[in-house]
């Protein structure tokens, strides 16, 4: 399914979800008609009775889809700060704003991603990111998803994701491919 393919489904069981753009937890009831509008980064955006919701990939069976399992990302060997940082940028391209079909890296939301080696021999990642708007109710969820994906990298023991507002995000921070995809060129 690409971003532009929509699929109508009947929700087969009560399904936990989050409202978009407010980020409030809800339950989509079994038997509801839903339209899958986006399937990116292991989660789904669905339209139910005029409202948008985000459904985690672990609940995809309720939408008649294959469950998305958490995978461990294995960077090039041997592990080093450089290979872990490269892996971090790769996994962050799998984190999407549920309203926009572009990953947070190409949206220009990731300001820094620094890797350091811990005394244990594992690695810590410190990431600073922003949002397209300070009042976005999905901000915590997007940051949590970034943290979750970064923790999936082999050898990563600690991840800190900070939401920052300086400098403020602007459309100029988007990659050329993101602007092209969104029709902004």
PDB file of C-alpha atoms in Angstrom:
ATOM      1  CA  UNK A   1       0.000   0.000   0.000  1.00  0.00           C
ATOM      2  CA  UNK A   2       1.436   3.383  -0.915  1.00  0.00           C
ATOM      3  CA  UNK A   3       0.484   6.628   0.772  1.00  0.00           C
ATOM      4  CA  UNK A   4      -2.126   7.401  -1.864  1.00  0.00           C
ATOM      5  CA  UNK A   5      -3.812   3.970  -1.797  1.00  0.00           C
ATOM      6  CA  UNK A   6      -6.797   3.965   0.526  1.00  0.00           C
ATOM      7  CA  UNK A   7      -8.331   0.789   1.796  1.00  0.00           C
ATOM      8  CA  UNK A   8     -11.732   0.406   3.434  1.00  0.00           C
ATOM      9  CA  UNK A   9     -11.848  -2.163   6.234  1.00  0.00           C
ATOM     10  CA  UNK A  10     -14.159  -3.323   8.993  1.00  0.00           C
ATOM     11  CA  UNK A  11     -12.457  -3.179  12.391  1.00  0.00           C
ATOM     12  CA  UNK A  12     -12.523  -6.778  13.640  1.00  0.00           C
ATOM     13  CA  UNK A  13     -11.997  -6.120  17.352  1.00  0.00           C
ATOM     14  CA  UNK A  14     -11.835  -3.199  19.753  1.00  0.00           C
ATOM     15  CA  UNK A  15      -8.626  -1.457  18.796  1.00  0.00           C
ATOM     16  CA  UNK A  16      -6.545   1.023  20.801  1.00  0.00           C
ATOM     17  CA  UNK A  17      -5.737   4.178  18.841  1.00  0.00           C
ATOM     18  CA  UNK A  18      -4.727   7.801  19.293  1.00  0.00           C
ATOM     19  CA  UNK A  19      -6.630  10.796  17.957  1.00  0.00           C
ATOM     20  CA  UNK A  20      -4.904  12.947  15.341  1.00  0.00           C
ATOM     21  CA  UNK A  21      -3.830  15.715  15.864  1.00  0.00           C
ATOM     22  CA  UNK A  22      -4.567  15.785  19.605  1.00  0.00           C
ATOM     23  CA  UNK A  23      -2.814  12.594  20.711  1.00  0.00           C
ATOM     24  CA  UNK A  24      -5.592  11.424  23.031  1.00  0.00           C
ATOM     25  CA  UNK A  25      -5.957   7.663  23.534  1.00  0.00           C
ATOM     26  CA  UNK A  26      -9.247   6.145  22.332  1.00  0.00           C
ATOM     27  CA  UNK A  27     -10.683   2.779  21.383  1.00  0.00           C
ATOM     28  CA  UNK A  28     -12.054   2.184  17.894  1.00  0.00           C
ATOM     29  CA  UNK A  29     -14.920  -0.240  18.398  1.00  0.00           C
ATOM     30  CA  UNK A  30     -15.233  -3.574  16.643  1.00  0.00           C
ATOM     31  CA  UNK A  31     -17.541  -3.411  13.629  1.00  0.00           C
ATOM     32  CA  UNK A  32     -16.680   0.190  12.685  1.00  0.00           C
ATOM     33  CA  UNK A  33     -15.930   0.986   9.065  1.00  0.00           C
ATOM     34  CA  UNK A  34     -12.456   2.508   8.717  1.00  0.00           C
ATOM     35  CA  UNK A  35     -10.434   3.779   5.809  1.00  0.00           C
ATOM     36  CA  UNK A  36      -6.691   3.238   6.010  1.00  0.00           C
ATOM     37  CA  UNK A  37      -5.251   6.484   4.648  1.00  0.00           C
ATOM     38  CA  UNK A  38      -1.577   5.974   5.469  1.00  0.00           C
ATOM     39  CA  UNK A  39       0.649   3.017   6.281  1.00  0.00           C
ATOM     40  CA  UNK A  40       4.132   4.270   7.008  1.00  0.00           C
ATOM     41  CA  UNK A  41       6.810   3.490   9.556  1.00  0.00           C
ATOM     42  CA  UNK A  42       4.964   0.546  11.047  1.00  0.00           C
ATOM     43  CA  UNK A  43       1.802   2.403  12.027  1.00  0.00           C
ATOM     44  CA  UNK A  44      -1.493   3.196  10.324  1.00  0.00           C
ATOM     45  CA  UNK A  45      -3.536   6.354   9.966  1.00  0.00           C
ATOM     46  CA  UNK A  46      -7.238   5.550   9.697  1.00  0.00           C
ATOM     47  CA  UNK A  47     -10.323   7.618   9.043  1.00  0.00           C
ATOM     48  CA  UNK A  48     -13.380   6.603  11.088  1.00  0.00           C
ATOM     49  CA  UNK A  49     -16.607   8.622  10.981  1.00  0.00           C
ATOM     50  CA  UNK A  50     -14.755  11.750   9.835  1.00  0.00           C
ATOM     51  CA  UNK A  51     -12.007  11.538  12.464  1.00  0.00           C
ATOM     52  CA  UNK A  52      -8.358  10.557  12.012  1.00  0.00           C
ATOM     53  CA  UNK A  53      -6.666   8.045  14.308  1.00  0.00           C
ATOM     54  CA  UNK A  54      -3.271   6.442  14.528  1.00  0.00           C
ATOM     55  CA  UNK A  55      -3.118   2.678  15.081  1.00  0.00           C
ATOM     56  CA  UNK A  56       0.146   0.984  16.046  1.00  0.00           C
ATOM     57  CA  UNK A  57       1.425  -1.822  13.849  1.00  0.00           C
ATOM     58  CA  UNK A  58       1.092  -4.245  16.746  1.00  0.00           C
ATOM     59  CA  UNK A  59      -2.697  -3.803  16.405  1.00  0.00           C
ATOM     60  CA  UNK A  60      -2.765  -4.133  12.600  1.00  0.00           C
ATOM     61  CA  UNK A  61      -4.732  -7.394  12.840  1.00  0.00           C
ATOM     62  CA  UNK A  62      -7.777  -5.366  13.944  1.00  0.00           C
ATOM     63  CA  UNK A  63      -7.581  -3.673  10.525  1.00  0.00           C
ATOM     64  CA  UNK A  64      -7.139  -6.945   8.646  1.00  0.00           C
ATOM     65  CA  UNK A  65      -3.443  -6.213   8.084  1.00  0.00           C
ATOM     66  CA  UNK A  66      -0.284  -8.086   9.030  1.00  0.00           C
ATOM     67  CA  UNK A  67       0.989  -7.268  12.508  1.00  0.00           C
ATOM     68  CA  UNK A  68       4.178  -5.204  12.374  1.00  0.00           C
ATOM     69  CA  UNK A  69       6.783  -6.734  14.670  1.00  0.00           C
ATOM     70  CA  UNK A  70       9.580  -4.737  16.264  1.00  0.00           C
ATOM     71  CA  UNK A  71      12.827  -5.516  14.496  1.00  0.00           C
ATOM     72  CA  UNK A  72      16.352  -5.129  15.780  1.00  0.00           C
ATOM     73  CA  UNK A  73      18.388  -2.974  13.435  1.00  0.00           C
ATOM     74  CA  UNK A  74      21.907  -4.342  13.062  1.00  0.00           C
ATOM     75  CA  UNK A  75      24.397  -1.712  11.879  1.00  0.00           C
ATOM     76  CA  UNK A  76      27.561  -2.499   9.986  1.00  0.00           C
ATOM     77  CA  UNK A  77      30.091  -4.389  12.061  1.00  0.00           C
ATOM     78  CA  UNK A  78      32.094  -3.687  14.077  1.00  0.00           C
ATOM     79  CA  UNK A  79      29.965  -1.383  16.178  1.00  0.00           C
ATOM     80  CA  UNK A  80      31.374   2.099  16.557  1.00  0.00           C
ATOM     81  CA  UNK A  81      30.008   5.563  17.219  1.00  0.00           C
ATOM     82  CA  UNK A  82      29.987   6.152  13.449  1.00  0.00           C
ATOM     83  CA  UNK A  83      28.115   2.945  12.521  1.00  0.00           C
ATOM     84  CA  UNK A  84      25.568   3.492  15.300  1.00  0.00           C
ATOM     85  CA  UNK A  85      25.040   7.103  14.173  1.00  0.00           C
ATOM     86  CA  UNK A  86      24.589   5.972  10.566  1.00  0.00           C
ATOM     87  CA  UNK A  87      22.059   3.390  11.774  1.00  0.00           C
ATOM     88  CA  UNK A  88      20.259   6.058  13.803  1.00  0.00           C
ATOM     89  CA  UNK A  89      19.706   8.246  10.751  1.00  0.00           C
ATOM     90  CA  UNK A  90      18.423   5.219   8.833  1.00  0.00           C
ATOM     91  CA  UNK A  91      15.877   4.191  11.482  1.00  0.00           C
ATOM     92  CA  UNK A  92      14.710   7.784  11.925  1.00  0.00           C
ATOM     93  CA  UNK A  93      13.593   7.758   8.281  1.00  0.00           C
ATOM     94  CA  UNK A  94      10.977   5.244   9.470  1.00  0.00           C
ATOM     95  CA  UNK A  95       9.353   7.753  11.859  1.00  0.00           C
ATOM     96  CA  UNK A  96       6.448   9.651  10.308  1.00  0.00           C
ATOM     97  CA  UNK A  97       4.102  12.404  11.344  1.00  0.00           C
ATOM     98  CA  UNK A  98       0.727  10.629  11.025  1.00  0.00           C
ATOM     99  CA  UNK A  99      -0.693  13.576   9.075  1.00  0.00           C
ATOM    100  CA  UNK A 100       2.191  14.012   6.627  1.00  0.00           C
ATOM    101  CA  UNK A 101       3.563  11.218   4.410  1.00  0.00           C
ATOM    102  CA  UNK A 102       7.175  12.306   4.914  1.00  0.00           C
ATOM    103  CA  UNK A 103       9.613  11.025   7.541  1.00  0.00           C
ATOM    104  CA  UNK A 104      10.916  13.306  10.294  1.00  0.00           C
ATOM    105  CA  UNK A 105      14.430  13.433   8.803  1.00  0.00           C
ATOM    106  CA  UNK A 106      13.245  14.720   5.417  1.00  0.00           C
ATOM    107  CA  UNK A 107      10.771  17.055   7.106  1.00  0.00           C
ATOM    108  CA  UNK A 108      13.796  18.645   8.771  1.00  0.00           C
ATOM    109  CA  UNK A 109      12.528  17.905  12.292  1.00  0.00           C
ATOM    110  CA  UNK A 110      15.724  16.208  13.520  1.00  0.00           C
ATOM    111  CA  UNK A 111      18.293  18.802  14.563  1.00  0.00           C
ATOM    112  CA  UNK A 112      20.958  16.592  16.157  1.00  0.00           C
ATOM    113  CA  UNK A 113      21.660  12.923  16.657  1.00  0.00           C
ATOM    114  CA  UNK A 114      24.805  12.394  18.725  1.00  0.00           C
ATOM    115  CA  UNK A 115      26.207   9.000  19.697  1.00  0.00           C
ATOM    116  CA  UNK A 116      28.593   8.309  22.559  1.00  0.00           C
ATOM    117  CA  UNK A 117      30.111   5.130  23.931  1.00  0.00           C
ATOM    118  CA  UNK A 118      29.158   4.138  27.470  1.00  0.00           C
ATOM    119  CA  UNK A 119      31.409   2.476  30.039  1.00  0.00           C
ATOM    120  CA  UNK A 120      29.426  -0.728  29.484  1.00  0.00           C
ATOM    121  CA  UNK A 121      30.677  -0.817  25.889  1.00  0.00           C
ATOM    122  CA  UNK A 122      27.213  -0.068  24.534  1.00  0.00           C
ATOM    123  CA  UNK A 123      26.092   3.255  23.100  1.00  0.00           C
ATOM    124  CA  UNK A 124      23.943   6.220  24.059  1.00  0.00           C
ATOM    125  CA  UNK A 125      22.081   8.401  21.572  1.00  0.00           C
ATOM    126  CA  UNK A 126      21.027  11.958  22.291  1.00  0.00           C
ATOM    127  CA  UNK A 127      18.658  13.432  19.749  1.00  0.00           C
ATOM    128  CA  UNK A 128      17.128  16.887  19.487  1.00  0.00           C
ATOM    129  CA  UNK A 129      14.073  17.330  17.341  1.00  0.00           C
ATOM    130  CA  UNK A 130      11.297  19.798  16.801  1.00  0.00           C
ATOM    131  CA  UNK A 131       7.790  19.738  15.378  1.00  0.00           C
ATOM    132  CA  UNK A 132       6.150  21.572  12.518  1.00  0.00           C
ATOM    133  CA  UNK A 133       4.040  23.456  15.099  1.00  0.00           C
ATOM    134  CA  UNK A 134       4.635  23.899  18.851  1.00  0.00           C
ATOM    135  CA  UNK A 135       1.014  23.027  19.689  1.00  0.00           C
ATOM    136  CA  UNK A 136       1.064  19.677  17.877  1.00  0.00           C
ATOM    137  CA  UNK A 137      -0.648  17.137  20.118  1.00  0.00           C
ATOM    138  CA  UNK A 138       1.232  14.316  18.394  1.00  0.00           C
ATOM    139  CA  UNK A 139       4.643  15.681  19.449  1.00  0.00           C
ATOM    140  CA  UNK A 140       5.162  13.385  22.413  1.00  0.00           C
ATOM    141  CA  UNK A 141       4.034  10.388  20.372  1.00  0.00           C
ATOM    142  CA  UNK A 142       6.421  11.217  17.514  1.00  0.00           C
ATOM    143  CA  UNK A 143       9.298  11.695  19.982  1.00  0.00           C
ATOM    144  CA  UNK A 144       8.405   8.412  21.711  1.00  0.00           C
ATOM    145  CA  UNK A 145       8.362   6.606  18.369  1.00  0.00           C
ATOM    146  CA  UNK A 146      11.792   8.064  17.517  1.00  0.00           C
ATOM    147  CA  UNK A 147      13.086   6.847  20.906  1.00  0.00           C
ATOM    148  CA  UNK A 148      11.560   3.399  20.365  1.00  0.00           C
ATOM    149  CA  UNK A 149      13.111   3.053  16.893  1.00  0.00           C
ATOM    150  CA  UNK A 150      16.526   4.247  18.125  1.00  0.00           C
ATOM    151  CA  UNK A 151      16.385   1.700  20.968  1.00  0.00           C
ATOM    152  CA  UNK A 152      15.955  -1.023  18.327  1.00  0.00           C
ATOM    153  CA  UNK A 153      19.528  -0.500  17.115  1.00  0.00           C
ATOM    154  CA  UNK A 154      21.834  -3.285  18.231  1.00  0.00           C
ATOM    155  CA  UNK A 155      24.255  -2.051  20.890  1.00  0.00           C
ATOM    156  CA  UNK A 156      22.157   0.959  21.940  1.00  0.00           C
ATOM    157  CA  UNK A 157      21.548   1.027  25.687  1.00  0.00           C
ATOM    158  CA  UNK A 158      20.332   4.582  26.293  1.00  0.00           C
ATOM    159  CA  UNK A 159      18.296   7.033  24.199  1.00  0.00           C
ATOM    160  CA  UNK A 160      17.313  10.582  25.079  1.00  0.00           C
ATOM    161  CA  UNK A 161      15.012  12.486  22.715  1.00  0.00           C
ATOM    162  CA  UNK A 162      14.463  16.148  23.480  1.00  0.00           C
ATOM    163  CA  UNK A 163      11.824  18.331  21.850  1.00  0.00           C
ATOM    164  CA  UNK A 164      13.304  21.783  21.206  1.00  0.00           C
ATOM    165  CA  UNK A 165      11.851  24.929  19.679  1.00  0.00           C
ATOM    166  CA  UNK A 166      14.988  26.843  18.745  1.00  0.00           C
ATOM    167  CA  UNK A 167      15.462  27.344  15.917  1.00  0.00           C
ATOM    168  CA  UNK A 168      11.787  27.275  15.010  1.00  0.00           C
ATOM    169  CA  UNK A 169      10.947  24.856  12.211  1.00  0.00           C
ATOM    170  CA  UNK A 170      10.211  26.271   8.778  1.00  0.00           C
ATOM    171  CA  UNK A 171       9.442  24.741   5.396  1.00  0.00           C
ATOM    172  CA  UNK A 172      12.968  25.678   4.309  1.00  0.00           C
ATOM    173  CA  UNK A 173      14.266  22.860   6.563  1.00  0.00           C
ATOM    174  CA  UNK A 174      12.554  20.213   4.436  1.00  0.00           C
ATOM    175  CA  UNK A 175      14.622  18.219   1.976  1.00  0.00           C
ATOM    176  CA  UNK A 176      14.064  18.834  -1.714  1.00  0.00           C
ATOM    177  CA  UNK A 177      12.517  15.366  -2.072  1.00  0.00           C
ATOM    178  CA  UNK A 178      10.049  16.135   0.757  1.00  0.00           C
ATOM    179  CA  UNK A 179       9.019  19.430  -0.866  1.00  0.00           C
ATOM    180  CA  UNK A 180       8.605  17.626  -4.193  1.00  0.00           C
ATOM    181  CA  UNK A 181       6.531  14.849  -2.584  1.00  0.00           C
ATOM    182  CA  UNK A 182       4.255  17.416  -0.935  1.00  0.00           C
ATOM    183  CA  UNK A 183       3.948  19.520  -4.101  1.00  0.00           C
ATOM    184  CA  UNK A 184       5.834  22.482  -2.645  1.00  0.00           C
ATOM    185  CA  UNK A 185       8.408  22.949  -5.445  1.00  0.00           C
TER     186      UNK A 185
END
